[in-house]
Coordinates of C-alpha atoms and ligand atoms in Angstrom, one line a residue:
M1 CA 277.6 76.9 137.7
N2 CA 275.7 79.7 139.4
V3 CA 274.2 82.2 137.0
A4 CA 272.6 85.7 137.6
V5 CA 270.4 87.5 135.1
V6 CA 270.0 91.2 135.7
G7 CA 266.9 92.5 133.9
A8 CA 265.2 89.1 134.3
T9 CA 261.7 90.8 134.1
G10 CA 262.4 92.4 130.7
V11 CA 262.0 91.1 127.1
V12 CA 265.6 90.0 126.7
G13 CA 266.0 88.8 130.3
E14 CA 262.9 86.6 130.2
T15 CA 264.0 85.1 126.9
I16 CA 267.5 84.4 128.4
L17 CA 265.7 82.2 131.1
T18 CA 263.8 80.4 128.3
V19 CA 266.9 79.8 126.2
L20 CA 269.0 78.6 129.3
Q21 CA 266.2 76.1 129.9
E22 CA 265.8 75.0 126.3
R23 CA 269.5 74.5 125.8
K24 CA 269.8 72.6 129.1
V25 CA 272.6 74.8 130.3
P26 CA 273.9 73.2 133.5
V27 CA 272.8 76.0 135.9
N28 CA 272.9 75.0 139.6
R29 CA 271.5 78.2 141.0
L30 CA 269.8 81.0 139.0
G31 CA 269.5 84.5 140.5
A32 CA 266.9 86.8 139.0
F33 CA 267.6 90.5 139.4
A34 CA 265.8 93.7 138.3
S35 CA 265.3 97.3 139.6
R36 CA 263.4 96.1 142.7
D37 CA 262.3 93.1 144.8
R38 CA 259.3 91.1 143.6
S39 CA 258.1 87.7 144.8
A40 CA 257.6 84.8 142.3
A41 CA 257.9 87.2 139.4
V42 CA 259.7 85.1 136.7
R43 CA 259.7 81.4 135.8
F44 CA 262.7 79.1 135.3
R45 CA 262.4 75.3 134.8
D46 CA 258.8 75.4 135.9
E47 CA 259.6 77.2 139.1
A48 CA 258.5 80.7 140.1
L49 CA 261.5 82.7 141.2
D50 CA 261.7 85.8 143.4
V51 CA 263.3 88.8 141.7
H52 CA 265.8 90.8 143.7
A53 CA 266.9 94.4 143.5
T54 CA 270.4 94.5 141.9
S55 CA 273.5 95.2 144.0
L56 CA 277.2 94.5 143.6
D57 CA 277.1 92.4 146.8
A58 CA 274.3 90.2 145.6
L59 CA 276.0 89.6 142.2
R60 CA 279.3 88.6 143.8
D61 CA 277.9 85.1 144.5
F62 CA 277.6 84.1 140.9
D63 CA 280.1 82.6 138.4
V64 CA 278.4 84.3 135.5
V65 CA 276.3 87.5 135.4
L66 CA 274.2 88.1 132.3
F67 CA 273.1 91.7 132.0
A68 CA 269.8 92.5 130.2
S69 CA 269.0 95.8 131.7
G70 CA 270.6 99.0 130.6
E71 CA 274.1 100.5 130.1
D72 CA 273.9 102.1 133.6
Q73 CA 273.8 98.8 135.4
S74 CA 276.5 97.2 133.2
E75 CA 278.8 100.2 133.7
A76 CA 278.1 100.3 137.4
F77 CA 278.9 96.6 138.0
G78 CA 280.6 95.0 134.9
R79 CA 284.2 95.8 135.4
A80 CA 284.2 95.1 139.2
L81 CA 282.7 91.7 138.6
A82 CA 285.2 90.9 135.9
Q83 CA 288.1 91.9 138.2
N84 CA 286.7 89.4 140.6
S85 CA 287.1 86.7 137.8
Q86 CA 283.4 86.5 137.3
I87 CA 282.1 86.2 133.7
V88 CA 280.1 89.1 132.5
I89 CA 277.8 88.7 129.4
D90 CA 276.3 92.1 128.6
N91 CA 273.4 92.9 126.3
S92 CA 273.9 96.6 126.6
S93 CA 276.3 98.7 124.5
A94 CA 278.5 99.6 127.5
F95 CA 281.7 97.7 126.5
R96 CA 281.1 96.6 122.9
M97 CA 283.7 98.9 121.3
D98 CA 286.4 98.7 124.1
A99 CA 289.7 97.6 122.6
D100 CA 290.3 94.9 125.3
V101 CA 286.9 93.3 124.9
P102 CA 285.9 90.8 122.2
L103 CA 282.5 91.1 120.4
I104 CA 281.5 87.5 119.9
V105 CA 278.9 86.0 117.6
P106 CA 279.8 82.3 118.1
E107 CA 279.1 81.2 114.5
V108 CA 281.4 84.0 113.2
N109 CA 284.3 84.8 115.5
A110 CA 284.5 82.3 118.4
A111 CA 288.3 82.3 117.8
A112 CA 288.5 85.9 119.2
V113 CA 287.8 84.6 122.7
R114 CA 291.0 84.5 124.8
P115 CA 291.4 82.8 128.2
E116 CA 292.0 86.1 130.0
H117 CA 288.7 87.7 128.7
R118 CA 286.0 88.1 131.3
I119 CA 283.6 90.7 129.7
F120 CA 281.6 89.5 126.7
P121 CA 279.2 92.1 125.3
V122 CA 276.4 90.8 123.0
A123 CA 276.5 93.0 119.9
N124 CA 273.7 95.2 118.6
C125 CA 270.8 93.0 117.5
T126 CA 270.8 94.4 113.9
A127 CA 274.5 93.9 113.6
I128 CA 274.2 90.3 114.8
V129 CA 271.6 89.5 112.2
L130 CA 273.7 91.3 109.5
V131 CA 277.0 89.5 110.3
M132 CA 275.4 86.1 110.2
A133 CA 274.6 86.8 106.5
L134 CA 277.8 88.7 105.7
N135 CA 280.3 86.2 107.1
P136 CA 279.6 83.5 104.5
I137 CA 280.0 86.2 101.7
K138 CA 283.2 87.5 103.3
K139 CA 284.6 83.9 103.4
A140 CA 283.6 83.2 99.8
A141 CA 284.6 86.4 98.0
G142 CA 285.6 89.1 100.5
L143 CA 283.6 92.2 101.3
R144 CA 284.3 95.7 99.8
N145 CA 281.0 97.6 100.5
V146 CA 277.9 96.9 102.4
N147 CA 274.6 98.9 102.2
V148 CA 271.8 97.9 104.5
A149 CA 268.3 99.2 105.1
T150 CA 266.5 97.7 108.1
Y151 CA 262.9 97.0 109.1
Q152 CA 263.2 96.7 112.8
A153 CA 260.6 95.2 115.2
V154 CA 259.2 97.2 118.1
S155 CA 260.4 94.7 120.7
G156 CA 263.9 96.0 119.9
A157 CA 262.8 98.8 122.3
G158 CA 261.8 96.3 125.0
R159 CA 258.5 96.1 126.8
A160 CA 257.9 99.8 126.2
G161 CA 258.1 99.3 122.5
L162 CA 255.6 96.4 122.4
E163 CA 253.3 98.4 124.7
E164 CA 253.4 101.5 122.5
L165 CA 252.4 99.5 119.3
A166 CA 249.6 97.8 121.3
E167 CA 248.4 101.2 122.7
G168 CA 248.4 102.7 119.1
E169 CA 246.3 99.8 117.9
N170 CA 243.9 100.0 120.9
A171 CA 243.4 103.7 120.4
W172 CA 242.6 103.2 116.7
K173 CA 240.1 100.5 117.6
D174 CA 238.5 102.7 120.3
D175 CA 238.5 105.7 117.9
R176 CA 240.4 107.9 120.4
P177 CA 243.8 109.7 120.0
A178 CA 246.8 107.6 120.9
R179 CA 249.1 108.7 123.6
P180 CA 252.1 110.7 122.3
P181 CA 255.0 108.5 121.3
A182 CA 257.7 107.9 123.9
A183 CA 259.5 104.7 123.0
F184 CA 259.8 105.9 119.4
V185 CA 260.2 109.4 117.8
A186 CA 256.9 109.2 115.9
P187 CA 253.7 107.0 116.1
I188 CA 254.5 103.4 115.2
F189 CA 251.0 102.0 114.7
R190 CA 250.2 102.1 110.9
N191 CA 253.5 103.9 110.3
V192 CA 257.3 103.5 109.5
V193 CA 259.8 105.5 111.5
P194 CA 263.2 106.2 109.9
Q195 CA 265.0 107.2 113.0
I196 CA 266.2 104.8 115.8
G197 CA 268.1 106.7 118.5
S198 CA 269.3 110.3 118.4
L199 CA 270.7 112.0 115.3
D200 CA 274.3 113.2 115.3
P201 CA 275.4 116.4 113.5
L202 CA 276.1 114.4 110.3
G203 CA 272.6 113.0 110.4
D204 CA 273.4 109.4 111.4
T205 CA 271.5 107.8 114.3
G206 CA 272.9 106.0 117.3
E207 CA 271.6 102.7 115.9
E208 CA 273.2 103.3 112.5
K209 CA 276.6 104.0 114.1
K210 CA 276.4 100.9 116.2
V211 CA 275.5 98.7 113.2
V212 CA 278.5 100.1 111.2
A213 CA 281.1 100.0 114.0
E214 CA 280.1 96.7 115.4
T215 CA 279.8 94.9 112.1
R216 CA 283.4 96.0 111.3
K217 CA 284.6 94.8 114.6
I218 CA 282.9 91.4 114.5
L219 CA 284.0 90.7 110.9
E220 CA 287.5 92.1 111.6
L221 CA 287.2 94.3 108.5
P222 CA 288.0 97.8 109.9
K223 CA 288.0 99.3 106.4
V224 CA 284.9 97.9 104.9
R225 CA 282.6 100.7 103.8
I226 CA 279.1 100.3 105.3
A227 CA 276.1 102.5 104.9
A228 CA 273.2 101.8 107.2
M229 CA 269.6 103.2 107.2
T230 CA 267.8 101.9 110.2
V231 CA 264.0 102.0 110.3
R232 CA 261.4 101.0 112.9
V233 CA 258.3 99.2 111.5
P234 CA 255.1 98.0 113.3
V235 CA 256.2 94.4 113.6
R236 CA 256.4 92.8 117.1
Y237 CA 259.4 90.5 116.8
A238 CA 262.3 89.9 114.3
H239 CA 264.3 92.4 112.4
S240 CA 264.5 92.3 108.6
E241 CA 267.3 93.8 106.5
A242 CA 267.7 94.5 102.8
V243 CA 271.4 94.1 102.1
F244 CA 273.4 95.2 99.1
V245 CA 277.1 94.1 98.9
K246 CA 280.1 94.6 96.7
T247 CA 282.6 91.7 97.0
D248 CA 286.4 91.9 96.7
E249 CA 286.5 89.1 94.2
E250 CA 284.2 87.9 91.4
T251 CA 281.7 85.3 92.5
S252 CA 278.3 84.1 91.5
V253 CA 274.8 83.6 93.0
D254 CA 275.4 79.8 93.0
E255 CA 278.7 80.1 94.9
L256 CA 277.2 82.4 97.5
A257 CA 274.1 80.2 97.8
R258 CA 276.4 77.2 98.5
A259 CA 278.2 79.3 101.1
F260 CA 274.9 80.2 102.8
E261 CA 273.8 76.6 102.8
K262 CA 276.9 75.5 104.6
A263 CA 276.8 78.4 107.2
P264 CA 275.9 77.4 110.7
G265 CA 272.9 79.1 112.2
L266 CA 271.6 80.2 108.8
V267 CA 268.7 79.0 106.7
Y268 CA 269.0 79.8 103.0
H269 CA 265.9 80.0 100.8
R270 CA 266.8 79.4 97.2
E271 CA 263.2 80.3 96.3
G272 CA 260.4 82.3 97.7
I273 CA 260.4 84.9 100.5
V274 CA 260.7 84.8 104.3
T275 CA 258.9 87.3 106.7
P276 CA 259.4 88.2 110.3
L277 CA 256.2 86.6 111.4
E278 CA 257.6 83.2 110.3
V279 CA 260.9 83.8 112.0
E280 CA 259.6 85.1 115.3
G281 CA 260.7 82.8 118.2
Q282 CA 263.5 81.1 116.2
D283 CA 267.3 81.1 116.8
L284 CA 268.1 80.8 113.1
V285 CA 268.8 83.7 110.7
H286 CA 267.1 83.4 107.3
V287 CA 268.4 84.6 103.9
A288 CA 266.3 84.9 100.8
R289 CA 266.0 86.7 97.5
L290 CA 269.7 86.5 96.8
R291 CA 270.5 87.9 93.3
S292 CA 273.1 89.6 91.3
V293 CA 272.7 93.3 90.5
E294 CA 272.1 93.4 86.8
G295 CA 274.3 90.4 86.2
S296 CA 277.3 91.8 88.0
R297 CA 279.8 89.3 89.5
R298 CA 280.7 91.6 92.3
H299 CA 277.4 93.3 93.3
F300 CA 274.6 91.3 95.0
Q301 CA 271.5 91.9 97.0
L302 CA 269.7 89.8 99.6
W303 CA 267.0 89.8 102.2
V304 CA 267.9 88.8 105.8
V305 CA 265.5 88.1 108.7
G306 CA 266.4 87.2 112.3
D307 CA 264.5 87.3 115.6
Q308 CA 266.5 90.0 117.4
V309 CA 265.3 89.1 120.9
R310 CA 266.6 85.5 120.3
K311 CA 269.6 85.4 118.0
G312 CA 270.1 89.2 118.3
A313 CA 270.3 89.1 122.1
A314 CA 269.3 86.2 124.4
T315 CA 270.4 83.2 122.3
N316 CA 273.7 84.9 121.4
A317 CA 274.3 85.5 125.1
V318 CA 273.6 81.9 126.0
Q319 CA 275.7 80.6 123.1
I320 CA 278.6 82.7 124.5
L321 CA 278.0 81.2 127.9
Q322 CA 278.0 77.7 126.4
L323 CA 281.2 78.4 124.5
L324 CA 283.0 79.6 127.7
H325 CA 281.7 76.7 129.7
D326 CA 282.9 74.2 127.0
R327 CA 286.3 75.9 127.1
G328 CA 286.5 75.6 130.9
M329 CA 286.5 79.4 131.4
V330 CA 283.7 79.6 133.9
G331 CA 284.6 79.7 137.6
V332 CA 288.3 80.1 136.8
R333 CA 290.5 82.8 138.5
V334 CA 292.5 85.0 136.2
Ligands
LIG401 N1 264.9 94.1 123.0 C1 265.8 93.8 122.1 O1 265.5 93.3 121.0 C2 267.3 93.9 122.4 C3 268.2 93.4 121.6 C4 269.5 93.5 121.8 C5 269.9 94.1 123.0 N2 269.0 94.7 123.9 C6 269.5 95.3 125.1 O2 269.1 94.4 126.2 C7 268.9 95.2 127.3 C8 267.5 94.9 127.8 O3 266.5 95.3 126.9 P1 265.0 94.8 126.9 O4 264.5 95.1 125.5 O5 264.8 93.5 127.5 O6 264.4 96.0 127.9 P2 263.1 95.9 128.8 O7 262.1 94.9 128.3 O8 262.7 97.3 129.0 O9 263.6 95.3 130.2 C9 264.5 96.1 131.0 C10 264.9 95.3 132.2 O10 265.9 96.0 132.9 C11 265.5 96.1 134.3 N3 266.0 97.3 134.9 C12 265.6 98.5 134.7 N4 266.3 99.4 135.6 C13 267.1 98.6 136.3 C14 267.9 98.9 137.4 N5 268.2 100.1 137.9 N6 268.6 97.8 138.0 C15 268.4 96.5 137.5 N7 267.6 96.2 136.5 C16 266.9 97.2 135.9 C17 264.0 96.0 134.2 O11 263.5 95.6 135.5 P3 262.2 96.2 136.1 O12 261.1 95.2 135.7 O13 262.5 96.2 137.6 O14 261.9 97.6 135.6 C18 263.8 95.0 133.1 O15 263.9 93.7 133.7 C19 269.1 96.7 126.9 O16 270.5 97.0 127.2 C20 268.9 96.6 125.4 O17 269.5 97.7 124.7 C21 267.7 94.6 123.6

């Protein structure tokens, strides 16, 4: 199959190229696109590829177009490509909550893919890491309430986020004032920033609203009560989440531990802790510190860590592609 990656020079796009290669996805021709032309600017299977400016005409040639740029490019081209029977896998939030569009995390809701679907958004990275841990709990005992506080890596804001943390560190080492923050709403080096995205009149951020709405959609639990507090921390890769749940039915730490141990894509740590530094670069989501709240059989808390550039974006996108390819949906007219 012929595959295009829009945003191939970015943090997610470059990781998509790596994951396509690692997973030996049968790509005949790979087209790399970004905002402008550049020669030999990205690598795929040990080859330096030219990057091209993105246009609808250029994207028409491909069976699959993976978007890893911004909402604007996805909105400009996504529906037109899908109408042309091309598969669109989109890391932006442009289509995630559209009623006719599934929001697929393959380990959780692969069954939501239907043959007529052509647009496949990749959910918010924090929501993907969260649902990987919530789904085994949902299956074991149902979910009534979820509270989550996040500790999100700077690479969640792309290259600009990584550069802003590095610049803060360099300024501190050089004993000079850092440039004013741009990728984040406050300085991130030696700090913690409890606002990701803009605030709405009720005081929720854009990131928090995405986590709540998308988690409900993926888990097919429109009524589950979710409170999210999303926070940026000076970590380069991998989001961590402190999660507090109330189940529908009574259960136990042992039963939930067994559910986590059986869950695909998850590593459960019965003992000890897990940190983002260890999880960086991995496709697996890790769960640790599972315990009951004061002996309750319905209230539990846990610690979840996943690399949001890998499982939260690039890997999930490639897994969707593999799923569609296995089902014979690539290159098929609808
Ligand atoms: N970073 C994460 O952890 C993460 C997780 C989940 C989802 N996402 C989403 O994934 C997408 C990419 O994020 P990122 O973190 O990889 O950002 P990034 O590092 O800033 O990369 C952005 C990419 O978009 C390209 N681009 C910018 N303007 C463009 C245009 N007009 N036409 C075509 N391409 C254009 C850039 O190309 P140039 O080099 O030409 O500027 C670059 O390749 C975003 O929608 C983001 O919300 C990111």
